């Protein structure tokens, strides 16, 4: 049945998905096929990593990767999952209403046979998972910053963390530490040497963390991902948008050396 806030299925006689049901669902679902560096994120979660930091350039699919990883985790383990953005508008634009270059909706990576409810007003999804139900909620810290206090998360994604108030994570930290299986992903491009930089430097050699830097500007570095943008395309972007060399190095080369330019939101 359809209501004024989205899609809601009749859950009368609802049965949680079993291990026997799950093999019939292939994930990642629908159009998303992860690239080699995106697969590393899925492998890190499956290997038991509970803290992941993605220092990735623009155009590399940070939120597409993270959302698909969250859907897979929510299918496997019932619980409450939270996707946190600096603003509510950023949450809508980056995931909730995102349509890729081929006209495909990002939310369509959720297998339709497990979708129980989708609320546009709340930006909340309820799905059938193995052994119970999972919810995925999208939160903009400008809209309701207190929404993350007192929650019991199974998984959290802090998107564009360099542009967020670090207090958002500090508010979540006690609950994440209390539940040893809960995980958190920090994704962002740099914004100078702020709290995201400190977290990156402090955990580069931490065996309990998965830390990834992927950029598309400096081919001589191990972090380079080829085939996304050519040198000519980057020069065109720089010329059209009037960006400095330092700003390009930050956005596309994941450089922390430039001073904070101010929030883009």
Tab-separated table of C-alpha atoms in Angstrom:
chain	number	residue	atom	x	y	z
A	1	UNK	CA	0.000	0.000	0.000
A	2	UNK	CA	1.097	3.607	-0.582
A	3	UNK	CA	0.784	6.460	1.855
A	4	UNK	CA	1.778	10.102	1.814
A	5	UNK	CA	5.236	9.497	3.235
A	6	UNK	CA	6.460	6.746	0.975
A	7	UNK	CA	6.007	3.021	0.522
A	8	UNK	CA	4.804	0.716	3.255
A	9	UNK	CA	4.147	-2.961	2.794
A	10	UNK	CA	1.632	-5.033	4.668
A	11	UNK	CA	3.600	-6.729	7.440
A	12	UNK	CA	0.771	-8.893	8.733
A	13	UNK	CA	2.171	-12.369	9.269
A	14	UNK	CA	5.684	-10.977	8.852
A	15	UNK	CA	8.518	-13.499	9.084
A	16	UNK	CA	12.138	-12.424	9.481
A	17	UNK	CA	14.449	-13.550	6.711
A	18	UNK	CA	16.306	-16.759	7.471
A	19	UNK	CA	19.765	-17.946	6.468
A	20	UNK	CA	18.054	-20.224	3.952
A	21	UNK	CA	16.280	-17.267	2.329
A	22	UNK	CA	19.346	-15.048	2.031
A	23	UNK	CA	21.276	-16.962	-0.672
A	24	UNK	CA	18.535	-16.071	-3.176
A	25	UNK	CA	19.408	-12.383	-2.787
A	26	UNK	CA	22.598	-11.311	-4.522
A	27	UNK	CA	24.325	-8.249	-3.112
A	28	UNK	CA	25.465	-5.683	-4.053
A	29	UNK	CA	22.039	-5.564	-5.678
A	30	UNK	CA	20.843	-4.043	-8.953
A	31	UNK	CA	23.194	-1.768	-10.897
A	32	UNK	CA	26.062	-1.215	-8.441
A	33	UNK	CA	29.263	-3.097	-9.246
A	34	UNK	CA	32.045	-2.003	-6.899
A	35	UNK	CA	35.411	-0.983	-8.294
A	36	UNK	CA	38.571	-2.553	-6.906
A	37	UNK	CA	39.181	0.113	-4.276
A	38	UNK	CA	35.507	0.060	-3.236
A	39	UNK	CA	35.637	-3.709	-2.724
A	40	UNK	CA	38.316	-3.087	-0.085
A	41	UNK	CA	35.672	-1.424	2.112
A	42	UNK	CA	33.350	-4.438	1.931
A	43	UNK	CA	36.227	-6.798	2.692
A	44	UNK	CA	37.305	-4.704	5.675
A	45	UNK	CA	33.832	-4.873	7.222
A	46	UNK	CA	33.531	-8.595	6.526
A	47	UNK	CA	36.941	-9.204	8.112
A	48	UNK	CA	35.764	-7.660	11.375
A	49	UNK	CA	37.104	-4.114	11.150
A	50	UNK	CA	34.908	-1.826	13.259
A	51	UNK	CA	36.534	1.524	12.452
A	52	UNK	CA	36.974	2.586	8.831
A	53	UNK	CA	38.279	5.927	7.555
A	54	UNK	CA	37.992	6.805	3.869
A	55	UNK	CA	40.040	9.799	2.776
A	56	UNK	CA	38.759	9.812	-0.787
A	57	UNK	CA	38.716	12.410	-3.537
A	58	UNK	CA	35.601	13.684	-5.259
A	59	UNK	CA	34.176	11.431	-7.997
A	60	UNK	CA	35.232	8.190	-6.279
A	61	UNK	CA	31.808	7.180	-4.957
A	62	UNK	CA	32.257	7.573	-1.220
A	63	UNK	CA	28.570	7.639	-0.365
A	64	UNK	CA	27.558	5.070	-2.978
A	65	UNK	CA	30.090	2.638	-1.517
A	66	UNK	CA	29.171	3.401	2.077
A	67	UNK	CA	25.429	3.143	1.526
A	68	UNK	CA	25.718	-0.211	-0.262
A	69	UNK	CA	27.957	-1.484	2.536
A	70	UNK	CA	25.396	-0.347	5.107
A	71	UNK	CA	22.537	-2.083	3.271
A	72	UNK	CA	24.520	-5.327	3.165
A	73	UNK	CA	25.327	-5.076	6.876
A	74	UNK	CA	21.693	-4.293	7.736
A	75	UNK	CA	20.548	-7.370	5.805
A	76	UNK	CA	22.895	-9.616	7.754
A	77	UNK	CA	22.371	-8.233	11.250
A	78	UNK	CA	19.139	-6.724	12.633
A	79	UNK	CA	19.589	-3.334	14.239
A	80	UNK	CA	19.457	0.426	13.887
A	81	UNK	CA	21.773	2.014	11.347
A	82	UNK	CA	22.443	5.742	11.055
A	83	UNK	CA	23.795	7.719	8.105
A	84	UNK	CA	24.866	11.152	9.363
A	85	UNK	CA	25.571	14.217	7.207
A	86	UNK	CA	26.545	17.794	8.044
A	87	UNK	CA	23.130	18.941	6.782
A	88	UNK	CA	19.761	17.394	5.992
A	89	UNK	CA	19.950	18.764	2.461
A	90	UNK	CA	23.286	17.005	1.946
A	91	UNK	CA	21.677	13.719	3.040
A	92	UNK	CA	18.910	14.124	0.465
A	93	UNK	CA	21.257	15.116	-2.318
A	94	UNK	CA	24.055	12.603	-1.680
A	95	UNK	CA	21.959	9.476	-1.055
A	96	UNK	CA	18.201	9.802	-0.583
A	97	UNK	CA	17.444	11.451	-3.935
A	98	UNK	CA	20.667	10.621	-5.744
A	99	UNK	CA	20.340	9.597	-9.387
A	100	UNK	CA	23.512	8.523	-11.154
A	101	UNK	CA	24.639	9.373	-14.675
A	102	UNK	CA	22.636	6.452	-16.098
A	103	UNK	CA	19.408	7.624	-14.474
A	104	UNK	CA	19.448	4.981	-11.732
A	105	UNK	CA	18.375	5.820	-8.177
A	106	UNK	CA	20.900	4.963	-5.489
A	107	UNK	CA	18.111	3.689	-3.210
A	108	UNK	CA	17.351	1.046	-5.840
A	109	UNK	CA	20.344	-0.954	-4.562
A	110	UNK	CA	18.034	-2.150	-1.773
A	111	UNK	CA	16.566	-5.518	-2.853
A	112	UNK	CA	12.843	-4.926	-3.301
A	113	UNK	CA	11.908	-8.243	-1.696
A	114	UNK	CA	13.278	-7.076	1.662
A	115	UNK	CA	11.967	-3.484	1.630
A	116	UNK	CA	9.230	-3.110	4.254
A	117	UNK	CA	8.881	0.660	4.543
A	118	UNK	CA	10.336	3.812	3.046
A	119	UNK	CA	9.436	7.143	4.643
A	120	UNK	CA	10.375	10.215	2.637
A	121	UNK	CA	9.417	12.586	5.426
A	122	UNK	CA	11.586	10.862	8.023
A	123	UNK	CA	14.234	9.708	5.537
A	124	UNK	CA	13.998	6.252	7.070
A	125	UNK	CA	14.060	2.768	5.556
A	126	UNK	CA	12.887	-0.424	7.252
A	127	UNK	CA	14.054	-3.734	5.816
A	128	UNK	CA	13.747	-7.420	6.531
A	129	UNK	CA	17.062	-8.831	7.719
A	130	UNK	CA	18.284	-12.240	8.804
A	131	UNK	CA	16.618	-12.887	12.132
A	132	UNK	CA	14.701	-9.624	12.476
A	133	UNK	CA	14.251	-6.074	11.183
A	134	UNK	CA	16.738	-3.294	10.487
A	135	UNK	CA	16.198	0.431	10.092
A	136	UNK	CA	18.410	2.879	8.229
A	137	UNK	CA	17.921	6.528	9.167
A	138	UNK	CA	19.447	9.597	7.529
A	139	UNK	CA	20.280	12.478	9.844
A	140	UNK	CA	21.341	16.047	9.079
A	141	UNK	CA	23.096	17.626	12.025
A	142	UNK	CA	21.724	21.067	11.139
A	143	UNK	CA	18.141	19.796	11.378
A	144	UNK	CA	18.201	17.741	14.578
A	145	UNK	CA	21.660	17.540	16.155
A	146	UNK	CA	20.316	15.824	19.279
A	147	UNK	CA	18.873	12.934	17.247
A	148	UNK	CA	22.082	10.937	17.661
A	149	UNK	CA	22.147	11.094	21.451
A	150	UNK	CA	20.994	8.021	23.315
A	151	UNK	CA	20.823	5.804	20.214
A	152	UNK	CA	21.975	2.185	20.125
A	153	UNK	CA	23.578	1.771	16.711
A	154	UNK	CA	24.616	-1.392	14.928
A	155	UNK	CA	26.425	0.723	12.345
A	156	UNK	CA	27.079	4.411	11.679
A	157	UNK	CA	28.398	6.362	8.700
A	158	UNK	CA	29.627	9.926	9.220
A	159	UNK	CA	29.722	11.427	5.734
A	160	UNK	CA	32.007	14.373	4.924
A	161	UNK	CA	33.317	14.145	8.466
A	162	UNK	CA	35.867	16.912	7.856
A	163	UNK	CA	32.905	19.294	7.493
A	164	UNK	CA	31.054	18.039	10.575
A	165	UNK	CA	31.249	19.107	14.172
A	166	UNK	CA	33.436	16.383	15.776
A	167	UNK	CA	31.083	16.456	18.771
A	168	UNK	CA	28.757	14.319	16.629
A	169	UNK	CA	31.135	11.390	16.928
A	170	UNK	CA	31.939	12.091	20.565
A	171	UNK	CA	28.212	11.837	21.336
A	172	UNK	CA	28.088	8.444	19.625
A	173	UNK	CA	31.345	7.063	21.003
A	174	UNK	CA	30.015	5.671	24.325
A	175	UNK	CA	27.286	3.671	22.586
A	176	UNK	CA	29.722	2.374	19.968
A	177	UNK	CA	32.172	1.253	22.644
A	178	UNK	CA	29.437	-0.388	24.671
A	179	UNK	CA	28.421	-2.584	21.750
A	180	UNK	CA	31.611	-4.248	20.555
A	181	UNK	CA	30.106	-5.387	17.235
A	182	UNK	CA	28.977	-1.876	16.247
A	183	UNK	CA	30.987	-0.261	13.469
A	184	UNK	CA	31.526	3.259	12.162
A	185	UNK	CA	32.769	4.607	8.829
A	186	UNK	CA	34.199	8.111	8.505
A	187	UNK	CA	34.288	9.319	4.908
A	188	UNK	CA	35.442	12.691	3.635
A	189	UNK	CA	37.698	14.722	1.453
A	190	UNK	CA	40.115	16.841	3.519
A	191	UNK	CA	39.433	20.331	4.789
A	192	UNK	CA	42.810	21.342	6.084
A	193	UNK	CA	44.428	19.891	9.182
A	194	UNK	CA	41.347	19.675	11.361
A	195	UNK	CA	39.781	16.828	13.385
A	196	UNK	CA	39.530	14.583	10.302
A	197	UNK	CA	43.277	15.007	9.709
A	198	UNK	CA	44.032	14.223	13.355
A	199	UNK	CA	41.945	11.052	13.225
A	200	UNK	CA	43.633	10.048	9.960
A	201	UNK	CA	47.174	10.561	11.293
A	202	UNK	CA	46.456	8.950	14.669
A	203	UNK	CA	45.154	5.723	13.125
A	204	UNK	CA	47.278	5.212	10.017
A	205	UNK	CA	49.175	2.418	11.774
A	206	UNK	CA	46.365	1.245	14.037
A	207	UNK	CA	45.774	-2.458	13.254
A	208	UNK	CA	42.180	-2.183	14.439
A	209	UNK	CA	41.361	0.419	11.783
A	210	UNK	CA	40.964	0.301	8.017
A	211	UNK	CA	42.374	3.584	6.667
A	212	UNK	CA	42.183	4.272	2.936
A	213	UNK	CA	43.396	7.193	0.820
A	214	UNK	CA	42.297	7.246	-2.813
A	215	UNK	CA	42.869	10.193	-5.140
A	216	UNK	CA	42.751	10.975	-8.866
A	217	UNK	CA	45.316	13.763	-9.276
A	218	UNK	CA	48.801	12.395	-8.563
A	219	UNK	CA	49.629	9.295	-10.685
A	220	UNK	CA	53.032	8.901	-9.022
A	221	UNK	CA	51.429	8.058	-5.663
A	222	UNK	CA	50.260	4.610	-4.559
A	223	UNK	CA	46.867	6.087	-3.676
A	224	UNK	CA	46.134	7.022	-7.311
A	225	UNK	CA	43.008	5.620	-8.991
A	226	UNK	CA	43.322	5.771	-12.756
A	227	UNK	CA	40.522	5.985	-15.261
A	228	UNK	CA	38.289	8.427	-13.373
A	229	UNK	CA	39.451	11.844	-14.644
A	230	UNK	CA	42.144	12.706	-17.164
A	231	UNK	CA	44.642	15.495	-16.606
A	232	UNK	CA	42.822	17.525	-19.257
A	233	UNK	CA	39.471	17.074	-17.498
A	234	UNK	CA	40.920	18.227	-14.180
A	235	UNK	CA	42.472	21.260	-15.845
A	236	UNK	CA	39.114	22.073	-17.403
A	237	UNK	CA	37.406	21.838	-14.000
A	238	UNK	CA	40.030	24.098	-12.491
A	239	UNK	CA	39.677	26.676	-15.254
A	240	UNK	CA	35.868	26.687	-15.319
A	241	UNK	CA	35.485	26.898	-11.544
A	242	UNK	CA	38.405	29.228	-10.966
A	243	UNK	CA	40.052	26.995	-8.384
A	244	UNK	CA	43.575	27.356	-7.088
A	245	UNK	CA	46.157	24.591	-7.397
A	246	UNK	CA	45.885	24.044	-3.644
A	247	UNK	CA	42.096	23.685	-3.775
A	248	UNK	CA	42.364	21.140	-6.586
A	249	UNK	CA	44.971	19.209	-4.605
A	250	UNK	CA	42.593	19.099	-1.649
A	251	UNK	CA	39.452	18.047	-3.539
A	252	UNK	CA	40.983	15.653	-6.069
A	253	UNK	CA	44.382	14.822	-4.569
A	254	UNK	CA	43.325	14.390	-0.908
A	255	UNK	CA	45.934	16.879	0.278
A	256	UNK	CA	45.710	18.137	3.843
A	257	UNK	CA	48.226	20.929	3.245
A	258	UNK	CA	45.786	23.677	2.279
A	259	UNK	CA	44.123	25.713	5.013
A	260	UNK	CA	40.429	25.191	5.713
A	261	UNK	CA	38.421	26.945	2.993
A	262	UNK	CA	35.117	26.971	4.823
A	263	UNK	CA	32.192	24.590	4.525
A	264	UNK	CA	30.887	23.860	1.038
A	265	UNK	CA	27.407	23.185	2.351
